[in-house]
Amino acid sequence: MLALLRRYKEFLVVAALVVVPLGVFFAQARHPSERTPGDRLVLALTSPLEKAIDWTVTGALSAWRRYAALGSIRERAEQLSREVNRLKAEASGLSQLRQENERLERLLAFARARPDQQTVGAHVIGVRMDPGGLQVVTIDRGAEDGLKRMMPVVTADGVVGRVHTLAAHSADVLLIVDRNSSVAVRVDRSRARANVRGQGGPGPCRLDYALRSDDLIEGDLLVTSGTDGVFPRGLPVGKVTRVRRAGYGLYQAAEVVPAADVNKLEEVLVLVAGAPSPEHTPAAQAQTP
C-alpha cells in the first residue's frame, strides 16, 4: 500500500488539489438546509485550513500595505528634509543679504552726513594680519578708481586705516592696529590731544602722548583731530580703556579699542577728496542746542 502511494503520490496530490476545492465549492454553494452529511464533513475538515489561509493572506496583504505606507512616509520625509535644507540655505542667504544691506545703508548714511567729502565704496577682498608683519586688508578699488596713497579708509563705525599701496584696480589698506600706524586724536569730551598707535595685532591700540594733566577716563570717545594731514576732523577712532597714570613722568598711558572692528571688515569707504565741515564733527553736534 505504501509502495502504491509512493508511486502515485504526485497524481494523488494533484487530484487532492483539484477535488478538495471542488468539494468545498459545491458544499458551500448549497443552501445550509440542503447540505448532505458529506458536505458538512467536508466543510468541517476544511474550515481550519480555510481560516489559516485567509489569516495568512490577510496578514500578508496588511503587512504589504504597511510596508508600502512606510515607504511612502520615508520618501515624504526625505522630500521634507530636502525642502528644509533648501529653506535653511535660502534663509541663510537672505540673512546675509539683509546684513549686507544694513551695512551698506549705514555707509550711505555716513557719506550723506558729510556732503563735502567725496567717497569711493569698496569691498574687502583680502586680509593679511600677520602678527610679525603688516596689518593690511586688500580692497577692490585702486588707482584707476581715483585712489591715492595715504587716503583715509573708514566704515560707518569709524576709522579703519589709510591706503598703503596701489594697483590699477586694487589697493592695500594699512590698518590702524598696525605698529606703523599713528592717528592724531582728541578726546571728544575734554578735547585733550593724543595719538593712537597700533601694536601690530588685531587687538587694542595704545594711546601715546596724553599728558598726565589731561582729563582722561575709561570710556572716553577718541575722534580724529585733523592735525596729522591724513584724516579729517571728527571721525570716531576708538574708546579709551585701562588708563594708567604713573606717579611721575610727563604722560599717562591707556589702551584704545578701535571703533571699527578690523576683524570683521567687508565694505569700506575711501575718503578721496574734501573734508567734513565743522558742523559735522561730534563736538559741534554735541554743542548744538
mmCIF file of C-alpha atoms in Angstrom:
data_model
loop_
_atom_site.group_PDB
_atom_site.id
_atom_site.type_symbol
_atom_site.label_atom_id
_atom_site.label_comp_id
_atom_site.label_asym_id
_atom_site.label_seq_id
_atom_site.Cartn_x
_atom_site.Cartn_y
_atom_site.Cartn_z
ATOM 1 C CA MET A 1 0.000 0.000 0.000
ATOM 2 C CA LEU A 2 2.822 2.391 0.894
ATOM 3 C CA ALA A 3 4.600 1.485 -2.294
ATOM 4 C CA LEU A 4 1.438 2.248 -4.247
ATOM 5 C CA LEU A 5 1.104 5.627 -2.525
ATOM 6 C CA ARG A 6 4.731 6.479 -3.235
ATOM 7 C CA ARG A 7 4.278 5.503 -6.846
ATOM 8 C CA TYR A 8 1.195 7.627 -7.398
ATOM 9 C CA LYS A 9 1.880 10.385 -4.870
ATOM 10 C CA GLU A 10 2.112 13.130 -7.471
ATOM 11 C CA PHE A 11 -1.162 12.059 -9.058
ATOM 12 C CA LEU A 12 -2.833 11.846 -5.676
ATOM 13 C CA VAL A 13 -1.587 15.290 -4.698
ATOM 14 C CA VAL A 14 -2.881 16.801 -7.936
ATOM 15 C CA ALA A 15 -6.183 15.014 -7.506
ATOM 16 C CA ALA A 16 -6.491 16.266 -3.949
ATOM 17 C CA LEU A 17 -5.714 19.821 -5.042
ATOM 18 C CA VAL A 18 -8.482 19.556 -7.645
ATOM 19 C CA VAL A 19 -11.085 17.511 -5.818
ATOM 20 C CA VAL A 20 -10.891 19.181 -2.392
ATOM 21 C CA PRO A 21 -11.519 22.741 -3.681
ATOM 22 C CA LEU A 22 -14.334 21.414 -5.891
ATOM 23 C CA GLY A 23 -15.871 19.617 -2.945
ATOM 24 C CA VAL A 24 -15.637 22.731 -0.803
ATOM 25 C CA PHE A 25 -17.072 24.857 -3.584
ATOM 26 C CA PHE A 26 -20.088 22.596 -4.156
ATOM 27 C CA ALA A 27 -20.654 22.225 -0.407
ATOM 28 C CA GLN A 28 -20.647 25.970 0.141
ATOM 29 C CA ALA A 29 -22.800 26.547 -2.950
ATOM 30 C CA ARG A 30 -25.694 24.584 -1.460
ATOM 31 C CA HIS A 31 -28.122 26.154 0.943
ATOM 32 C CA PRO A 32 -27.393 25.068 4.516
ATOM 33 C CA SER A 33 -30.721 23.211 4.649
ATOM 34 C CA GLU A 34 -29.787 21.214 1.519
ATOM 35 C CA ARG A 35 -26.286 20.155 2.603
ATOM 36 C CA THR A 36 -25.674 16.438 2.991
ATOM 37 C CA PRO A 37 -23.642 14.901 5.821
ATOM 38 C CA GLY A 38 -20.771 14.629 3.349
ATOM 39 C CA ASP A 39 -20.941 18.341 2.635
ATOM 40 C CA ARG A 40 -20.896 19.170 6.336
ATOM 41 C CA LEU A 41 -17.952 16.820 6.857
ATOM 42 C CA VAL A 42 -16.010 18.457 4.019
ATOM 43 C CA LEU A 43 -16.718 21.938 5.407
ATOM 44 C CA ALA A 44 -15.781 20.894 8.941
ATOM 45 C CA LEU A 45 -12.476 19.381 7.763
ATOM 46 C CA THR A 46 -11.515 22.290 5.511
ATOM 47 C CA SER A 47 -12.718 25.163 7.725
ATOM 48 C CA PRO A 48 -9.493 25.362 9.826
ATOM 49 C CA LEU A 49 -7.377 25.260 6.675
ATOM 50 C CA GLU A 50 -9.536 27.933 5.038
ATOM 51 C CA LYS A 51 -9.236 30.157 8.114
ATOM 52 C CA ALA A 52 -5.468 29.639 8.208
ATOM 53 C CA ILE A 53 -5.155 30.515 4.533
ATOM 54 C CA ASP A 54 -7.415 33.548 4.969
ATOM 55 C CA TRP A 55 -5.432 34.707 8.014
ATOM 56 C CA THR A 56 -2.134 34.238 6.149
ATOM 57 C CA VAL A 57 -3.293 36.092 3.037
ATOM 58 C CA THR A 58 -4.908 38.890 5.071
ATOM 59 C CA GLY A 59 -1.794 39.270 7.210
ATOM 60 C CA ALA A 60 0.454 39.328 4.153
ATOM 61 C CA LEU A 61 -1.706 41.962 2.461
ATOM 62 C CA SER A 62 -1.799 44.042 5.643
ATOM 63 C CA ALA A 63 1.992 43.781 6.009
ATOM 64 C CA TRP A 64 2.433 44.797 2.379
ATOM 65 C CA ARG A 65 0.167 47.823 2.852
ATOM 66 C CA ARG A 66 2.123 48.874 5.948
ATOM 67 C CA TYR A 67 5.404 48.413 4.078
ATOM 68 C CA ALA A 68 4.114 50.463 1.146
ATOM 69 C CA ALA A 69 2.830 53.148 3.516
ATOM 70 C CA LEU A 70 6.168 53.170 5.358
ATOM 71 C CA GLY A 71 7.999 53.564 2.061
ATOM 72 C CA SER A 72 5.740 56.464 1.141
ATOM 73 C CA ILE A 73 6.290 58.058 4.556
ATOM 74 C CA ARG A 74 10.055 57.600 4.229
ATOM 75 C CA GLU A 75 10.029 59.167 0.769
ATOM 76 C CA ARG A 76 7.916 62.055 2.060
ATOM 77 C CA ALA A 77 10.283 62.513 5.000
ATOM 78 C CA GLU A 78 13.240 62.670 2.609
ATOM 79 C CA GLN A 79 11.407 65.233 0.490
ATOM 80 C CA LEU A 80 10.625 67.320 3.565
ATOM 81 C CA SER A 81 14.242 67.055 4.722
ATOM 82 C CA ARG A 82 15.479 68.298 1.343
ATOM 83 C CA GLU A 83 12.912 71.109 1.457
ATOM 84 C CA VAL A 84 14.009 72.086 4.978
ATOM 85 C CA ASN A 85 17.672 72.160 3.881
ATOM 86 C CA ARG A 86 16.746 74.284 0.873
ATOM 87 C CA LEU A 87 14.774 76.706 3.031
ATOM 88 C CA LYS A 88 17.639 76.898 5.538
ATOM 89 C CA ALA A 89 20.056 77.750 2.721
ATOM 90 C CA GLU A 90 17.648 80.404 1.425
ATOM 91 C CA ALA A 91 17.166 81.810 4.935
ATOM 92 C CA SER A 92 20.925 81.956 5.446
ATOM 93 C CA GLY A 93 21.364 83.718 2.115
ATOM 94 C CA LEU A 94 18.588 86.180 2.931
ATOM 95 C CA SER A 95 20.081 86.829 6.363
ATOM 96 C CA GLN A 96 23.483 87.561 4.820
ATOM 97 C CA LEU A 97 21.861 89.795 2.220
ATOM 98 C CA ARG A 98 19.947 91.652 4.938
ATOM 99 C CA GLN A 99 23.124 92.170 6.965
ATOM 100 C CA GLU A 100 24.966 93.409 3.879
ATOM 101 C CA ASN A 101 22.120 95.814 3.087
ATOM 102 C CA GLU A 102 22.234 97.134 6.655
ATOM 103 C CA ARG A 103 25.992 97.721 6.408
ATOM 104 C CA LEU A 104 25.631 99.459 3.048
ATOM 105 C CA GLU A 105 22.801 101.627 4.360
ATOM 106 C CA ARG A 106 24.998 102.711 7.271
ATOM 107 C CA LEU A 107 27.845 103.536 4.875
ATOM 108 C CA LEU A 108 25.435 105.513 2.708
ATOM 109 C CA ALA A 109 24.151 107.405 5.752
ATOM 110 C CA PHE A 110 27.763 108.116 6.758
ATOM 111 C CA ALA A 111 28.525 109.523 3.290
ATOM 112 C CA ARG A 112 25.316 111.588 3.193
ATOM 113 C CA ALA A 113 26.130 113.121 6.581
ATOM 114 C CA ARG A 114 29.346 114.507 5.031
ATOM 115 C CA PRO A 115 28.252 116.133 1.750
ATOM 116 C CA ASP A 116 31.587 117.955 1.373
ATOM 117 C CA GLN A 117 33.511 114.670 1.473
ATOM 118 C CA GLN A 118 33.861 112.662 -1.751
ATOM 119 C CA THR A 119 33.967 108.906 -1.110
ATOM 120 C CA VAL A 120 34.538 105.682 -3.030
ATOM 121 C CA GLY A 121 32.957 102.476 -1.775
ATOM 122 C CA ALA A 122 34.963 99.253 -1.831
ATOM 123 C CA HIS A 123 34.719 95.603 -0.816
ATOM 124 C CA VAL A 124 37.405 93.854 1.191
ATOM 125 C CA ILE A 125 38.812 91.056 -0.984
ATOM 126 C CA GLY A 126 41.872 90.049 1.017
ATOM 127 C CA VAL A 127 43.177 90.032 4.588
ATOM 128 C CA ARG A 128 46.801 89.835 5.765
ATOM 129 C CA MET A 129 47.103 90.273 9.510
ATOM 130 C CA ASP A 130 50.340 88.506 10.386
ATOM 131 C CA PRO A 131 51.435 89.394 13.949
ATOM 132 C CA GLY A 132 55.011 89.578 12.667
ATOM 133 C CA GLY A 133 54.208 91.722 9.631
ATOM 134 C CA LEU A 134 51.919 94.385 8.280
ATOM 135 C CA GLN A 135 48.283 94.501 9.303
ATOM 136 C CA VAL A 136 46.565 95.126 5.965
ATOM 137 C CA VAL A 137 43.417 94.356 4.038
ATOM 138 C CA THR A 138 43.049 94.468 0.261
ATOM 139 C CA ILE A 139 40.107 96.275 -1.333
ATOM 140 C CA ASP A 140 38.725 96.064 -4.883
ATOM 141 C CA ARG A 141 39.380 99.702 -5.808
ATOM 142 C CA GLY A 142 42.664 101.164 -6.977
ATOM 143 C CA ALA A 143 44.438 103.893 -8.911
ATOM 144 C CA GLU A 144 42.016 103.640 -11.827
ATOM 145 C CA ASP A 145 39.201 104.453 -9.388
ATOM 146 C CA GLY A 146 40.856 107.662 -8.182
ATOM 147 C CA LEU A 147 42.606 106.268 -5.091
ATOM 148 C CA LYS A 148 45.986 107.553 -3.922
ATOM 149 C CA ARG A 149 48.390 106.632 -1.167
ATOM 150 C CA MET A 150 47.597 107.909 2.337
ATOM 151 C CA MET A 151 43.885 108.375 1.614
ATOM 152 C CA PRO A 152 41.759 107.649 4.723
ATOM 153 C CA VAL A 153 39.648 104.496 4.821
ATOM 154 C CA VAL A 154 36.632 104.271 7.126
ATOM 155 C CA THR A 155 33.430 102.410 7.886
ATOM 156 C CA ALA A 156 30.237 103.793 9.395
ATOM 157 C CA ASP A 157 31.719 102.912 12.807
ATOM 158 C CA GLY A 158 34.908 104.875 12.373
ATOM 159 C CA VAL A 159 38.498 104.906 11.131
ATOM 160 C CA VAL A 160 39.882 101.733 9.526
ATOM 161 C CA GLY A 161 43.257 102.919 8.239
ATOM 162 C CA ARG A 162 44.831 104.513 5.178
ATOM 163 C CA VAL A 163 45.722 103.462 1.647
ATOM 164 C CA HIS A 164 49.200 101.945 1.728
ATOM 165 C CA THR A 165 49.974 100.519 -1.725
ATOM 166 C CA LEU A 166 48.132 100.753 -5.023
ATOM 167 C CA ALA A 167 47.446 98.700 -8.126
ATOM 168 C CA ALA A 168 45.201 99.625 -11.026
ATOM 169 C CA HIS A 169 42.066 98.045 -9.552
ATOM 170 C CA SER A 170 43.031 97.134 -6.004
ATOM 171 C CA ALA A 171 44.778 98.635 -3.001
ATOM 172 C CA ASP A 172 46.237 97.570 0.317
ATOM 173 C CA VAL A 173 44.931 99.412 3.370
ATOM 174 C CA LEU A 174 47.244 99.750 6.373
ATOM 175 C CA LEU A 175 45.005 99.215 9.415
ATOM 176 C CA ILE A 176 45.126 101.416 12.493
ATOM 177 C CA VAL A 177 46.202 98.376 14.534
ATOM 178 C CA ASP A 178 49.477 98.148 12.594
ATOM 179 C CA ARG A 179 52.517 99.309 14.574
ATOM 180 C CA ASN A 180 53.383 101.691 11.706
ATOM 181 C CA SER A 181 50.022 103.447 12.011
ATOM 182 C CA SER A 182 49.581 106.629 14.041
ATOM 183 C CA VAL A 183 46.414 108.741 14.141
ATOM 184 C CA ALA A 184 46.206 112.193 15.728
ATOM 185 C CA VAL A 185 43.159 112.291 18.000
ATOM 186 C CA ARG A 186 41.247 114.375 20.504
ATOM 187 C CA VAL A 187 39.225 113.267 23.497
ATOM 188 C CA ASP A 188 35.715 114.108 22.365
ATOM 189 C CA ARG A 189 34.650 115.040 25.913
ATOM 190 C CA SER A 190 37.602 117.088 27.164
ATOM 191 C CA ARG A 191 39.288 117.995 23.822
ATOM 192 C CA ALA A 192 42.664 116.740 25.118
ATOM 193 C CA ARG A 193 45.104 115.780 22.346
ATOM 194 C CA ALA A 194 46.964 112.498 21.898
ATOM 195 C CA ASN A 195 47.959 109.900 19.305
ATOM 196 C CA VAL A 196 46.562 106.407 18.738
ATOM 197 C CA ARG A 197 49.209 103.918 17.623
ATOM 198 C CA GLY A 198 48.759 100.296 16.598
ATOM 199 C CA GLN A 199 50.512 97.475 18.399
ATOM 200 C CA GLY A 200 50.945 95.084 15.479
ATOM 201 C CA GLY A 201 47.976 92.805 16.160
ATOM 202 C CA PRO A 202 44.192 92.681 15.852
ATOM 203 C CA GLY A 203 43.722 93.705 19.499
ATOM 204 C CA PRO A 204 43.611 97.171 21.103
ATOM 205 C CA CYS A 205 45.841 100.096 20.143
ATOM 206 C CA ARG A 206 47.742 102.236 22.635
ATOM 207 C CA LEU A 207 47.334 105.895 23.446
ATOM 208 C CA ASP A 208 50.525 107.943 23.139
ATOM 209 C CA TYR A 209 51.390 111.486 24.221
ATOM 210 C CA ALA A 210 48.409 112.013 26.522
ATOM 211 C CA LEU A 211 49.612 114.445 29.190
ATOM 212 C CA ARG A 212 49.263 113.376 32.821
ATOM 213 C CA SER A 213 47.355 116.576 33.440
ATOM 214 C CA ASP A 214 44.773 115.829 30.715
ATOM 215 C CA ASP A 215 41.232 114.865 31.694
ATOM 216 C CA LEU A 216 41.040 111.259 30.515
ATOM 217 C CA ILE A 217 38.800 108.467 31.807
ATOM 218 C CA GLU A 218 37.871 104.989 30.659
ATOM 219 C CA GLY A 219 35.093 105.018 28.089
ATOM 220 C CA ASP A 220 36.106 108.361 26.551
ATOM 221 C CA LEU A 221 35.496 108.547 22.814
ATOM 222 C CA LEU A 222 38.503 109.487 20.705
ATOM 223 C CA VAL A 223 37.973 111.266 17.386
ATOM 224 C CA THR A 224 40.397 112.393 14.720
ATOM 225 C CA SER A 225 41.820 115.827 15.384
ATOM 226 C CA GLY A 226 42.616 116.581 11.733
ATOM 227 C CA THR A 227 46.183 117.658 12.582
ATOM 228 C CA ASP A 228 48.068 114.730 11.028
ATOM 229 C CA GLY A 229 47.374 115.720 7.407
ATOM 230 C CA VAL A 230 45.682 112.372 6.690
ATOM 231 C CA PHE A 231 42.346 112.099 8.466
ATOM 232 C CA PRO A 232 39.741 114.867 8.516
ATOM 233 C CA ARG A 233 38.395 116.029 11.863
ATOM 234 C CA GLY A 234 35.672 114.311 13.838
ATOM 235 C CA LEU A 235 35.926 110.687 12.697
ATOM 236 C CA PRO A 236 35.485 108.124 15.520
ATOM 237 C CA VAL A 237 38.732 106.281 16.237
ATOM 238 C CA GLY A 238 38.024 104.283 19.393
ATOM 239 C CA LYS A 239 37.275 104.270 23.082
ATOM 240 C CA VAL A 240 39.723 104.608 25.955
ATOM 241 C CA THR A 241 40.251 101.674 28.295
ATOM 242 C CA ARG A 242 42.734 100.740 31.011
ATOM 243 C CA VAL A 243 44.011 104.222 31.839
ATOM 244 C CA ARG A 244 47.308 104.136 33.754
ATOM 245 C CA ARG A 245 48.813 107.165 35.477
ATOM 246 C CA ALA A 246 52.307 106.755 36.903
ATOM 247 C CA GLY A 247 53.401 108.748 39.940
ATOM 248 C CA TYR A 248 55.876 110.611 37.798
ATOM 249 C CA GLY A 249 56.584 111.424 34.147
ATOM 250 C CA LEU A 250 55.013 113.675 31.559
ATOM 251 C CA TYR A 251 52.431 111.321 30.037
ATOM 252 C CA GLN A 252 49.715 108.912 31.067
ATOM 253 C CA ALA A 253 49.120 105.603 29.275
ATOM 254 C CA ALA A 254 45.942 103.899 28.077
ATOM 255 C CA GLU A 255 44.661 101.343 25.624
ATOM 256 C CA VAL A 256 42.197 102.104 22.840
ATOM 257 C CA VAL A 257 39.572 99.718 21.483
ATOM 258 C CA PRO A 258 39.117 100.653 17.779
ATOM 259 C CA ALA A 259 35.676 101.923 16.845
ATOM 260 C CA ALA A 260 35.726 99.848 13.645
ATOM 261 C CA ASP A 261 36.245 96.113 14.205
ATOM 262 C CA VAL A 262 39.122 95.360 11.839
ATOM 263 C CA ASN A 263 38.446 91.623 12.164
ATOM 264 C CA LYS A 264 35.018 91.916 10.536
ATOM 265 C CA LEU A 265 35.594 94.314 7.642
ATOM 266 C CA GLU A 266 33.585 93.620 4.484
ATOM 267 C CA GLU A 267 32.762 97.026 2.965
ATOM 268 C CA VAL A 268 34.622 100.311 3.452
ATOM 269 C CA LEU A 269 34.646 103.892 2.228
ATOM 270 C CA VAL A 270 37.744 105.645 0.931
ATOM 271 C CA LEU A 271 37.724 109.402 1.514
ATOM 272 C CA VAL A 272 39.160 110.642 -1.773
ATOM 273 C CA ALA A 273 38.609 114.419 -1.557
ATOM 274 C CA GLY A 274 37.280 117.219 0.610
ATOM 275 C CA ALA A 275 36.960 117.474 4.343
ATOM 276 C CA PRO A 276 33.935 117.469 6.653
ATOM 277 C CA SER A 277 32.731 120.865 7.728
ATOM 278 C CA PRO A 278 32.936 121.701 11.441
ATOM 279 C CA GLU A 279 29.203 121.300 11.955
ATOM 280 C CA HIS A 280 29.509 117.592 11.217
ATOM 281 C CA THR A 281 32.078 116.882 13.918
ATOM 282 C CA PRO A 282 30.891 115.113 17.097
ATOM 283 C CA ALA A 283 31.944 118.088 19.238
ATOM 284 C CA ALA A 284 29.938 120.527 17.144
ATOM 285 C CA GLN A 285 26.930 118.202 17.200
ATOM 286 C CA ALA A 286 27.204 117.902 20.982
ATOM 287 C CA GLN A 287 27.146 121.704 21.280
ATOM 288 C CA THR A 288 24.112 122.116 19.030
ATOM 289 C CA PRO A 289 21.062 123.117 21.132
#
